[in-house]
Coordinates of N, CA and C in Angstrom, one line a residue:
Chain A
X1 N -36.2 -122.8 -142.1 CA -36.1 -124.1 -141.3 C -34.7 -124.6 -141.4
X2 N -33.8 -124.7 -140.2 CA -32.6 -124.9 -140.0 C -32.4 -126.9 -140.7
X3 N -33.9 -127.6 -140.2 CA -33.3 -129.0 -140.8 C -32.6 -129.2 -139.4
X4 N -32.1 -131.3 -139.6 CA -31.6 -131.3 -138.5 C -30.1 -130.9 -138.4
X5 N -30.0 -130.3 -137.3 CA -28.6 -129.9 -136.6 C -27.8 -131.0 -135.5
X6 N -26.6 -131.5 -135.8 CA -26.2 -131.7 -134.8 C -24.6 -131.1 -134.2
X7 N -24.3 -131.2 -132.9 CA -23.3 -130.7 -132.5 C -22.6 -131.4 -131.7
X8 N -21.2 -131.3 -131.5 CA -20.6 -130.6 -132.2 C -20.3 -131.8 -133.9
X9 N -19.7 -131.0 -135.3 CA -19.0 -131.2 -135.9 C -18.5 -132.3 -135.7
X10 N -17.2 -131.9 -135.6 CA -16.2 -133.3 -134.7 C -16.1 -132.9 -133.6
X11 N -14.9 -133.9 -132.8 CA -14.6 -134.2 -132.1 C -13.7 -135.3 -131.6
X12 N -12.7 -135.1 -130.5 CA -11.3 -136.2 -130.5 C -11.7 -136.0 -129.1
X13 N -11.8 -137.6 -128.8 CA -11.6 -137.9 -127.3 C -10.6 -138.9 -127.1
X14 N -10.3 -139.1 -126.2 CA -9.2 -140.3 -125.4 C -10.3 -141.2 -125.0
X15 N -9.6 -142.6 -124.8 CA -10.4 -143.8 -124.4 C -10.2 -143.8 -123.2
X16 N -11.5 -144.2 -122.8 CA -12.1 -144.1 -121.8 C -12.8 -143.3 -121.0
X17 N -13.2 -142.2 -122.1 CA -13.8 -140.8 -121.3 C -14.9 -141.2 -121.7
X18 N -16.4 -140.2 -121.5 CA -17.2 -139.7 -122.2 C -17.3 -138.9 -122.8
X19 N -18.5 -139.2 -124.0 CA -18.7 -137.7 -125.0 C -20.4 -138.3 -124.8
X20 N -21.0 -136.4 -124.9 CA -22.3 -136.4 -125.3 C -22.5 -135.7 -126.9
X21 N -23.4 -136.3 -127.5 CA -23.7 -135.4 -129.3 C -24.9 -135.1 -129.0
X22 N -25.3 -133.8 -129.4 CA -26.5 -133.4 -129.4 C -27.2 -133.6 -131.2
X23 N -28.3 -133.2 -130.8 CA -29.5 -133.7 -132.1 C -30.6 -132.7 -132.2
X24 N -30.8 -131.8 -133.0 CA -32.1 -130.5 -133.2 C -32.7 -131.5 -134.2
X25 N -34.1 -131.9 -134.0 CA -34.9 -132.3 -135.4 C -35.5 -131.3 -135.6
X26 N -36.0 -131.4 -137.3 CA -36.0 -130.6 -138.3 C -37.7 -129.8 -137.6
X27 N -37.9 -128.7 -137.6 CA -39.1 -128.2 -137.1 C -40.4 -129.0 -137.5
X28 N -41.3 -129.7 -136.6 CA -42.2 -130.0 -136.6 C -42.3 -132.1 -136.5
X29 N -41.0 -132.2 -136.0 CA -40.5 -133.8 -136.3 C -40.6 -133.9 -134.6
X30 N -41.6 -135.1 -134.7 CA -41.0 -135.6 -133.3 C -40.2 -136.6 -132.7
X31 N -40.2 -137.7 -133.7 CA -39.3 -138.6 -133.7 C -37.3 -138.8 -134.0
X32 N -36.8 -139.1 -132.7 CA -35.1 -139.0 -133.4 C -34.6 -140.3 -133.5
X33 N -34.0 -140.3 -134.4 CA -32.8 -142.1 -134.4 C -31.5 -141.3 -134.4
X34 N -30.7 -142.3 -134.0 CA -29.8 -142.1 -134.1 C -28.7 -143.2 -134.2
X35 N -27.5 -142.8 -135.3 CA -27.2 -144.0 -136.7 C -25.6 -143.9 -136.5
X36 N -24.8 -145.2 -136.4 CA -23.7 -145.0 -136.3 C -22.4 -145.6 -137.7
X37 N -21.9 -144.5 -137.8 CA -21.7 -145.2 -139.3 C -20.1 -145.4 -139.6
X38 N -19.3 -146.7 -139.3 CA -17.9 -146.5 -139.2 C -17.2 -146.8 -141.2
X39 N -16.1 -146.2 -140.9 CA -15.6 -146.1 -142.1 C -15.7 -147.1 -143.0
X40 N -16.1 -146.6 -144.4 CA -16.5 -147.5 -145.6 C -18.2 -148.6 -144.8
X41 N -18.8 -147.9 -144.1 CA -19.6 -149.0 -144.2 C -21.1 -148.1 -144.0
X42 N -22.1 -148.6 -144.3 CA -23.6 -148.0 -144.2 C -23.6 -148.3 -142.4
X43 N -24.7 -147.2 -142.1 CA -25.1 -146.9 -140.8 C -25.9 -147.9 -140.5
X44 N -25.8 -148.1 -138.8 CA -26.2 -149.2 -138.1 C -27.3 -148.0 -137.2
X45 N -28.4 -148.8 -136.8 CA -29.1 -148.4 -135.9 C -28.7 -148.5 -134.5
X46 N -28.6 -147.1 -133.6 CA -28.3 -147.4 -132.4 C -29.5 -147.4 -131.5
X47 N -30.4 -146.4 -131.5 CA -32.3 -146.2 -130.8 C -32.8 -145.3 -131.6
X48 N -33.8 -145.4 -131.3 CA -34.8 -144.1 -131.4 C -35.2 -143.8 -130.3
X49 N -36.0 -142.5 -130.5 CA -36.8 -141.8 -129.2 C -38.2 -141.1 -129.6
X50 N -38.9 -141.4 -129.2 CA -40.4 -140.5 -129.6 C -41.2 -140.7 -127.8
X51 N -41.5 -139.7 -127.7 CA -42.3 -139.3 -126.3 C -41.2 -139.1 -125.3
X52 N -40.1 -138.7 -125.4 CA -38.7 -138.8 -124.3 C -38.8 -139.7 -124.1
X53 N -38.8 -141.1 -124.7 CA -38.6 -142.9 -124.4 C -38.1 -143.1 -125.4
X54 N -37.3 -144.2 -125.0 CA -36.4 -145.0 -125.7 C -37.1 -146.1 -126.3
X55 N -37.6 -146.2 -127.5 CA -39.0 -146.6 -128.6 C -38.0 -148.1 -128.8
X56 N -37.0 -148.4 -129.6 CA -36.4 -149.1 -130.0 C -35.0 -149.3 -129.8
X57 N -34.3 -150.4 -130.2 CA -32.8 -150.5 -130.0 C -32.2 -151.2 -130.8
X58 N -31.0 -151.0 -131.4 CA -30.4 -151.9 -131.9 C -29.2 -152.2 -131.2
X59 N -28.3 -153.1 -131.7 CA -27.5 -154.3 -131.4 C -26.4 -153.6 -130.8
X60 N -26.5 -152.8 -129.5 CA -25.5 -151.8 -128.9 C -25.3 -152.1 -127.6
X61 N -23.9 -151.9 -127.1 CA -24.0 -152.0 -125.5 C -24.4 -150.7 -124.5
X62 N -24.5 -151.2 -123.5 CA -25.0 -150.3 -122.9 C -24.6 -148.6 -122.1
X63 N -23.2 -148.9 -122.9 CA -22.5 -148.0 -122.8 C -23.4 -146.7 -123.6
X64 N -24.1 -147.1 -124.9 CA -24.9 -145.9 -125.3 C -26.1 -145.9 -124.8
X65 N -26.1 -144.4 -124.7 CA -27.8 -144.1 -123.9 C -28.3 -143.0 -124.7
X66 N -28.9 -142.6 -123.9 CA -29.7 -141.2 -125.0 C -30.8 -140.7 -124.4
X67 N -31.1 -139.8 -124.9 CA -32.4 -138.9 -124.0 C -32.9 -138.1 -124.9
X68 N -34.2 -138.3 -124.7 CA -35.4 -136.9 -125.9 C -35.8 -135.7 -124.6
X69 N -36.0 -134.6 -125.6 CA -36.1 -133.6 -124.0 C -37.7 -133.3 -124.8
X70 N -37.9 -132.3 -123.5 CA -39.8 -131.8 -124.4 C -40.0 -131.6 -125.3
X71 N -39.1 -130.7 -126.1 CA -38.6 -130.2 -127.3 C -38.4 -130.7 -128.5
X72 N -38.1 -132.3 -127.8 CA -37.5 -133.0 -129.0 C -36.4 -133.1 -129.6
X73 N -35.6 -132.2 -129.2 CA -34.3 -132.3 -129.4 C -33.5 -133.5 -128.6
X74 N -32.0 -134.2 -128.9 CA -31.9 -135.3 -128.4 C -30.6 -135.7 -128.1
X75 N -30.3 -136.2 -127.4 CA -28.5 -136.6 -126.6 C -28.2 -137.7 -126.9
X76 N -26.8 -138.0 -127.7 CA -26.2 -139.5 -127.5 C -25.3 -139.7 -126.1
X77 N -25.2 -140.3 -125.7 CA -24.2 -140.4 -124.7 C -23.1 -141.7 -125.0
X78 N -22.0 -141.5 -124.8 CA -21.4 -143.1 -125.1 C -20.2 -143.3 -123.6
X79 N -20.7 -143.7 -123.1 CA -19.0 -144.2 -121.9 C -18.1 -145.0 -122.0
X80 N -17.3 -144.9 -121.5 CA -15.9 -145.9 -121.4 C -15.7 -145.8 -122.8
X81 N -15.3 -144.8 -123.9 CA -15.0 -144.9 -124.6 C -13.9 -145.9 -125.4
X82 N -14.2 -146.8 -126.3 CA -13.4 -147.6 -126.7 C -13.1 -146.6 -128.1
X83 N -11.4 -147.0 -129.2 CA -11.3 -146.9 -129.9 C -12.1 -147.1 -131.2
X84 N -12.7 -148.0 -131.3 CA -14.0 -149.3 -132.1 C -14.9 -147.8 -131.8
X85 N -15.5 -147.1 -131.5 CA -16.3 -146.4 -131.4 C -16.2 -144.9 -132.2
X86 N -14.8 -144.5 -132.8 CA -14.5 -143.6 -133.6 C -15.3 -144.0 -135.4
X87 N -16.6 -143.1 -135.4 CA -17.2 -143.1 -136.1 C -17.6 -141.5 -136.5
X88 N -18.8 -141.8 -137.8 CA -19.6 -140.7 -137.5 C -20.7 -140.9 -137.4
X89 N -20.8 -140.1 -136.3 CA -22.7 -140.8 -135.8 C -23.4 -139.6 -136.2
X90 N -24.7 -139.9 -136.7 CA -25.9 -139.6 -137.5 C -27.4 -139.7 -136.8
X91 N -27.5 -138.2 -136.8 CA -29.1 -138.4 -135.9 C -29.9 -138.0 -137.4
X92 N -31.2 -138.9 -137.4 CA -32.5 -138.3 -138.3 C -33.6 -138.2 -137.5
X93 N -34.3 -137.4 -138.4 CA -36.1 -137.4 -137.5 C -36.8 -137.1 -138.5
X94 N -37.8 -137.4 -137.7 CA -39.3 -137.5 -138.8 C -40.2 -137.4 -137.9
X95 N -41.5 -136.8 -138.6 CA -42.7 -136.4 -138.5 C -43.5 -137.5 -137.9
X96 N -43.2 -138.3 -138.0 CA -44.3 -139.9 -137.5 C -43.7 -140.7 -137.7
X97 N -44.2 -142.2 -137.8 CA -43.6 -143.6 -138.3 C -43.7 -144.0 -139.5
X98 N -44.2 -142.9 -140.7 CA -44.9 -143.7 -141.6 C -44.0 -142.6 -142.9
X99 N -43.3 -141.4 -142.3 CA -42.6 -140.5 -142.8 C -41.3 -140.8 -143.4
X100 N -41.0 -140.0 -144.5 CA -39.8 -140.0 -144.8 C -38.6 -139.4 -143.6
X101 N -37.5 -139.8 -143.5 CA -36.4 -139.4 -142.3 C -35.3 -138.3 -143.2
X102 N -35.0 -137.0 -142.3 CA -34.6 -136.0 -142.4 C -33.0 -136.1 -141.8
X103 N -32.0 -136.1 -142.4 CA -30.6 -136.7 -141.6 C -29.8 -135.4 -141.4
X104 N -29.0 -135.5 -140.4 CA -28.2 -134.3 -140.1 C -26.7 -134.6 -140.7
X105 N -26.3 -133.8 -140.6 CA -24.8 -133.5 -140.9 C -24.2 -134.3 -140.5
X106 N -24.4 -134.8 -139.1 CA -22.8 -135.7 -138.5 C -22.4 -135.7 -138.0
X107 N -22.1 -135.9 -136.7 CA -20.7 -135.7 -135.6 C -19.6 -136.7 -136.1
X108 N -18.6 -136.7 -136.1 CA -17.5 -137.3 -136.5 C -16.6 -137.3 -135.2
X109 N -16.5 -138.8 -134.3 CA -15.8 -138.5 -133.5 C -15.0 -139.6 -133.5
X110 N -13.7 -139.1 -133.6 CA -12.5 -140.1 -133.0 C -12.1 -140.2 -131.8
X111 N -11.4 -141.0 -131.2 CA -11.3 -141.8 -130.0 C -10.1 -142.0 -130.5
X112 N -9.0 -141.6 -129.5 CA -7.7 -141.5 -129.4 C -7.0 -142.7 -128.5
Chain B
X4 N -25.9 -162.8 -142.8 CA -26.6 -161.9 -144.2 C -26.8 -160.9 -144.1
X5 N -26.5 -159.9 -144.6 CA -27.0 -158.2 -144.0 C -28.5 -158.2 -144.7
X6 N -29.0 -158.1 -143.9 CA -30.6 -157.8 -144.2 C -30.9 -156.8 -145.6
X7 N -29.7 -155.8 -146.0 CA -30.1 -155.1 -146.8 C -28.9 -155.2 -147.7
X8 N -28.6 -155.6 -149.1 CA -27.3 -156.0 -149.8 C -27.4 -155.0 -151.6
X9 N -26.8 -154.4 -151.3 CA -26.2 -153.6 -152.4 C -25.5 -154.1 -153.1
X10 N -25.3 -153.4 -155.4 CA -24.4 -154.3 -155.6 C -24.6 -153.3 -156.8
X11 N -23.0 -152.7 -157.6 CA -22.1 -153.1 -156.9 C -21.6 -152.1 -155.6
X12 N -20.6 -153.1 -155.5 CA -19.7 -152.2 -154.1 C -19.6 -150.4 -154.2
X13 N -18.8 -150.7 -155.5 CA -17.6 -149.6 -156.3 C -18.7 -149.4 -158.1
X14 N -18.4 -148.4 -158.5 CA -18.5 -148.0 -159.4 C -18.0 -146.6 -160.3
X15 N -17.2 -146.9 -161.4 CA -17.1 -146.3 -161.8 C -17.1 -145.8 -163.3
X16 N -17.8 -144.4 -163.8 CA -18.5 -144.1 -165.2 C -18.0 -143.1 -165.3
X17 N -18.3 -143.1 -167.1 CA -17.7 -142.0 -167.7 C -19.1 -141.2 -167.9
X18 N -18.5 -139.9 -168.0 CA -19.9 -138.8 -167.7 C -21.0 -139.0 -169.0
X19 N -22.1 -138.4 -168.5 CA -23.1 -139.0 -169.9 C -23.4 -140.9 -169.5
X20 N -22.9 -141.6 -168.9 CA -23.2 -142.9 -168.9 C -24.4 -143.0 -167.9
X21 N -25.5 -143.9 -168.2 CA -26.5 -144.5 -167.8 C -26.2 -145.3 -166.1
X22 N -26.7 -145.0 -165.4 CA -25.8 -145.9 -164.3 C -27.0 -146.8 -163.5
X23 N -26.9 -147.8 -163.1 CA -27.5 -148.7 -162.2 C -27.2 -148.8 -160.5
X24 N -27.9 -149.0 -160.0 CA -27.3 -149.4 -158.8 C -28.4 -150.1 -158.2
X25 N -28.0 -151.2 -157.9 CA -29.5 -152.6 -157.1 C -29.6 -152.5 -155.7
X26 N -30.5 -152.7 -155.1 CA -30.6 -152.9 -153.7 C -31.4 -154.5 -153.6
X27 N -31.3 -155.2 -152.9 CA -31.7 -156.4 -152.3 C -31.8 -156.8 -150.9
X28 N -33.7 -156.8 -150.4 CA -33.5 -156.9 -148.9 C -34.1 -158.1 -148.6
X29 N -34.5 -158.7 -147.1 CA -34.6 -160.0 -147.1 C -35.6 -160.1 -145.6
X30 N -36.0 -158.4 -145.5 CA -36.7 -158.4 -144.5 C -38.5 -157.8 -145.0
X31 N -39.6 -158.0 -144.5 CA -40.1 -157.1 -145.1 C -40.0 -156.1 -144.4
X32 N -40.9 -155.1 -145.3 CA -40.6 -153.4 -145.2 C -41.9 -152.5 -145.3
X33 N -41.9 -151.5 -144.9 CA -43.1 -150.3 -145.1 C -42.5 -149.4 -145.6
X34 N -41.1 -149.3 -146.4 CA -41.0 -148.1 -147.1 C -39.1 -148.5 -147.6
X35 N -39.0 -148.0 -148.2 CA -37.4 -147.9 -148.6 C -36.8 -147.0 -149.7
X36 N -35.7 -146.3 -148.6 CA -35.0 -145.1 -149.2 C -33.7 -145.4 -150.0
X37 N -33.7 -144.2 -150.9 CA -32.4 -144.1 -151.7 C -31.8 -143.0 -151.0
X38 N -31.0 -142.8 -150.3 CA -29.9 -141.8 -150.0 C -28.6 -141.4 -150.6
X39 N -28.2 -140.3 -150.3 CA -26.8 -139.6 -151.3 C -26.1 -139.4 -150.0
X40 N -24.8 -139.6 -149.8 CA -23.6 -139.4 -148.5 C -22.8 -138.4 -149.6
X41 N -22.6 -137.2 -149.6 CA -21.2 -136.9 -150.3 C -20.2 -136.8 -149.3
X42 N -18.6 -136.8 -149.8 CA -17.7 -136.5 -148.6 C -17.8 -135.6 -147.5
X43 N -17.5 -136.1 -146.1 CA -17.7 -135.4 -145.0 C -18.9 -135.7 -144.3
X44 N -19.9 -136.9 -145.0 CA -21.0 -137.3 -144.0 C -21.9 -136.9 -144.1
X45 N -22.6 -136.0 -144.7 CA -23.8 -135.5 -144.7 C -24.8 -136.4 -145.9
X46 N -26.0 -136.6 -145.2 CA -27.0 -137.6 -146.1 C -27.8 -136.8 -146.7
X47 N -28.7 -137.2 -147.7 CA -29.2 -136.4 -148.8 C -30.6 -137.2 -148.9
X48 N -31.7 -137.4 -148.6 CA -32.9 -138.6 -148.9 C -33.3 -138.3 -150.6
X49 N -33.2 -139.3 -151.3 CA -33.6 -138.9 -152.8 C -34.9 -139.4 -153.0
X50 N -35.1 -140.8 -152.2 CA -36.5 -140.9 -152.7 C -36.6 -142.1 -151.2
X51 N -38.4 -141.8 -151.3 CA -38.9 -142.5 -150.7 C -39.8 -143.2 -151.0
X52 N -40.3 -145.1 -151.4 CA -40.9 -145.6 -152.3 C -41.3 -146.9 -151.2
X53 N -42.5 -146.6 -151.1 CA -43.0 -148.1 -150.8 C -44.0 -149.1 -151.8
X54 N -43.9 -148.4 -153.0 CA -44.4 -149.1 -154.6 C -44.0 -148.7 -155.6
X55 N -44.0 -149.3 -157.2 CA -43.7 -148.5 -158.3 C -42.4 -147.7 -158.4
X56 N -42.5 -147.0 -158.9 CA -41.7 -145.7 -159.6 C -41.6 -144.5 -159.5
X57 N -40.5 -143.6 -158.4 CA -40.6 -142.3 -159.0 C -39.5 -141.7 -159.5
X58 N -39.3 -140.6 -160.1 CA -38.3 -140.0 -161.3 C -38.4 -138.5 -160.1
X59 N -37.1 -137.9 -160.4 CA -36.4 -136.5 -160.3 C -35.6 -136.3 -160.6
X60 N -35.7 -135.4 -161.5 CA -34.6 -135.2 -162.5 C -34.2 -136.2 -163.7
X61 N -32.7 -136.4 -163.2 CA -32.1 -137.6 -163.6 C -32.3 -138.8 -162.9
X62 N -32.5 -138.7 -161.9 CA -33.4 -139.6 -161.2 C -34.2 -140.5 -160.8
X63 N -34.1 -141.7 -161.2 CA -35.6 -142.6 -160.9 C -35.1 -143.9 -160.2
X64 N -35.9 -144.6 -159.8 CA -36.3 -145.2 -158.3 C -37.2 -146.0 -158.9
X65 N -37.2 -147.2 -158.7 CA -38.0 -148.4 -158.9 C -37.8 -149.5 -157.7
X66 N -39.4 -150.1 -157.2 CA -39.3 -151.3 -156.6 C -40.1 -152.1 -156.7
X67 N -39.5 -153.2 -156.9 CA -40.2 -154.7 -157.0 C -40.6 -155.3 -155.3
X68 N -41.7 -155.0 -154.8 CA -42.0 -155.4 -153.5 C -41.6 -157.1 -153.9
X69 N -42.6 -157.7 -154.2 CA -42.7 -159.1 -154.4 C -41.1 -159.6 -154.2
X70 N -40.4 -159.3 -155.9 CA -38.9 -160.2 -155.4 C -38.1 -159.2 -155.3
X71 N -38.6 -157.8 -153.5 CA -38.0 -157.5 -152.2 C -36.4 -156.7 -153.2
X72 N -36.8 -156.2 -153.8 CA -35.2 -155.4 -155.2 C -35.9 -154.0 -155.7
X73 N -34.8 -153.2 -155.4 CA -35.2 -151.5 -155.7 C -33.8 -151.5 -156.3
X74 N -34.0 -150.5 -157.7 CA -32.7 -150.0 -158.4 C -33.0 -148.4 -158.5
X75 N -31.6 -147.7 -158.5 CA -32.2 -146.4 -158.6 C -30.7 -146.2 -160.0
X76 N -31.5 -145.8 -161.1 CA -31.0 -145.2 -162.3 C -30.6 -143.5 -162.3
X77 N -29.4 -143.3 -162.3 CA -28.7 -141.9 -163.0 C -28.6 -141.8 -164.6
X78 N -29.5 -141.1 -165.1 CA -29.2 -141.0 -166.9 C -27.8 -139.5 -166.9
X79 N -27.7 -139.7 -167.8 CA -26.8 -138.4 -168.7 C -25.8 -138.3 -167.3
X80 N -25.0 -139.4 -166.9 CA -24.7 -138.9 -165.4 C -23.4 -138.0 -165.5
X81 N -23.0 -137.1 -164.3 CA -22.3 -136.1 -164.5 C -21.5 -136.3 -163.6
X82 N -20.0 -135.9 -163.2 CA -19.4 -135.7 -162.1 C -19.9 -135.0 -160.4
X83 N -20.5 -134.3 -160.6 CA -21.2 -134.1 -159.8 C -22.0 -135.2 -158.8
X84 N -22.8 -136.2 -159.9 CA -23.5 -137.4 -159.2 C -22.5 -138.4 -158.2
X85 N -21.1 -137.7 -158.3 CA -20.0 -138.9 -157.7 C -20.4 -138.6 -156.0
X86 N -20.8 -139.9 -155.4 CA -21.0 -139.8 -154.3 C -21.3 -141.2 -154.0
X87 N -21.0 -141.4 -152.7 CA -21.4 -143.0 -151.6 C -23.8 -142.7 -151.9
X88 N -23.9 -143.5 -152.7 CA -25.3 -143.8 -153.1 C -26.1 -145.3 -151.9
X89 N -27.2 -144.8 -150.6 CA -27.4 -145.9 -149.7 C -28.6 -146.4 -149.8
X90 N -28.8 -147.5 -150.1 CA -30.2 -148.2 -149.8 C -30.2 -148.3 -148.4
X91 N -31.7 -147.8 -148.3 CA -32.2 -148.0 -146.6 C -33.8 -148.4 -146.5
X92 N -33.9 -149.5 -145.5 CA -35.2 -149.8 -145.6 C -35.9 -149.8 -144.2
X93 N -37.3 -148.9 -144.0 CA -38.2 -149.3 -142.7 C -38.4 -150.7 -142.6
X94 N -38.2 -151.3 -141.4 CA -38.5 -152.8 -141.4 C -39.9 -152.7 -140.9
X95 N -40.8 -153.3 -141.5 CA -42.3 -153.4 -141.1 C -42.6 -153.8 -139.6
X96 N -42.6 -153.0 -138.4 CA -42.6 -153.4 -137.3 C -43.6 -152.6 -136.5
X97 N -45.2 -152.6 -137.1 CA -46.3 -152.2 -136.8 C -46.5 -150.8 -137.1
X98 N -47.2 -150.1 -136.0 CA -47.4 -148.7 -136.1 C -46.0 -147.9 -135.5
X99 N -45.6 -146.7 -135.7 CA -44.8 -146.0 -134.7 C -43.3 -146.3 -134.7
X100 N -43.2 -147.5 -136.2 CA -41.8 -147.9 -136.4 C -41.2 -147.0 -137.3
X101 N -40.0 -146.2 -136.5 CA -38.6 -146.0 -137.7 C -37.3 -146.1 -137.5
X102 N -37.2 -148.0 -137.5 CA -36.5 -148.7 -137.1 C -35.7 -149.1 -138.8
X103 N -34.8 -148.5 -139.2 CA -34.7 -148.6 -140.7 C -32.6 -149.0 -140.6
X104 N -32.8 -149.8 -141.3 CA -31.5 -150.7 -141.9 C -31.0 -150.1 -142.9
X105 N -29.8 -150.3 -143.2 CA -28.8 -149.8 -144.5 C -28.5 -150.5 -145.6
X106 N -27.7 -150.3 -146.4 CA -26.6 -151.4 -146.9 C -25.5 -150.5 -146.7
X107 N -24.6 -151.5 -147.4 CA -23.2 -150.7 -147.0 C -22.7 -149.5 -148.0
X108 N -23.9 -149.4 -149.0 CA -23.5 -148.2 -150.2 C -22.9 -148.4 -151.1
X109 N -23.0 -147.7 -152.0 CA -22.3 -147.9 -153.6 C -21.5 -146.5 -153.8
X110 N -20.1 -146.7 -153.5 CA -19.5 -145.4 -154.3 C -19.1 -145.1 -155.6
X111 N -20.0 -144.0 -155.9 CA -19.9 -143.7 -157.7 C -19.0 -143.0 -157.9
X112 N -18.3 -143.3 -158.8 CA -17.1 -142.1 -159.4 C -17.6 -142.0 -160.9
X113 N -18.3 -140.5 -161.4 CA -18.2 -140.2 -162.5 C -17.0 -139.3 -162.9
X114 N -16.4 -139.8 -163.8 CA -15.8 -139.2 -164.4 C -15.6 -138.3 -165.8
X115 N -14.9 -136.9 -165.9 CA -15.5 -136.7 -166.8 C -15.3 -136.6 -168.3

């Protein structure tokens, strides 16, 4: 069991573009969050997803979106990239609501 | 107020030293994790406690639901253990919730 994956690694964008991060949860998870974590500070909640819906939200504009596929694997999307958005964002998943959360590696993206 | 407050910020020990680290939240909760960040981002779940006590390894994890404080103890600690250490907590928000907060982490430096 690979665990969660996400891709890419890094990544360097210019402001104002878009970037999408992908999210594999760990085999047999259906539920994904996904956690944005800027330098020196603990991760913020950006959504969740369970059933391809957007379950929850935190204190984000609308610039981030996201999408669960049948699979359960999962997309961040961010637009109009701002500088303020050069983080590493963190997908987890889990089995249910009542489970411990399985965290991936990281995308790390800067915003040029 | 950050809903979830860690303390301290920084720390730093000499190997073999006993180490502390407090968490303090102000929401309630249906569960709260201890996580490991080493350099480069990747999370580690060490424990998952929604009562009492549990130990791994060196290891152990204590919470006081009532006065809402979890500490997690490193014995005989080693260089190794040096890493950004996260309190995280599920905020109790029915069934189907994994809607879970941070603090901003405790970076340990053992030395040896």
């Amino acid at each position: 069991d690979a665990g969660v994956t996400q891709s890419p690694t890094h990544l360097i964008k210019t402001r104002g573009q878009q970037v999408t991060l992908r999210c594999s949860p760990k085999s047999g998870h259906d539920t994904v969050s996904w956690y944005q974590q800027a330098l020196g500070q603990g991760p913020q909640f950006i959504f969740q997803y369970y059933e391809e819906e957007e379950r929850q939200r935190g204190n984000f504009p609308d610039r981030f979106s996201g999408h669960q596929f049948p699979n359960y694997s999962s997309e961040l999307n961010v637009n109009a990239l701002l500088l303020g958005d050069s983080a590493l964002y963190l997908c987890a998943s889990s089995p249910g609501p009542q489970a411990g959360a399985f965290f991936g590696q990281g995308t790390r993206l800067t915003v040029v | 107020k950050n809903e979830v407050e860690q303390s301290p910020q920084n720390l730093t020990a000499q190997e073999g030293e006993f180490i502390t680290i407090n968490c303090s939240y102000s929401v309630g909760i249906s569960a709260l994790h201890w996580l490991q960040q080493h350099p480069g981002g990747g999370i580690v779940s060490l424990f998952m406690l929604s009562s009492g006590k549990k130990k791994h390894g060196r290891l152990i994890a204590t919470i006081n639901i009532q006065e809402k404080h979890s500490s997690l103890h490193i014995t005989a600690s080693h260089p190794r253990d040096s890493a950004v250490y996260i309190c995280a907590v599920r905020r109790y928000r029915g069934y189907n919730n994994n809607d879970m907060r941070f603090g901003a982490g405790t970076r340990l430096t053992v030395k040896p």
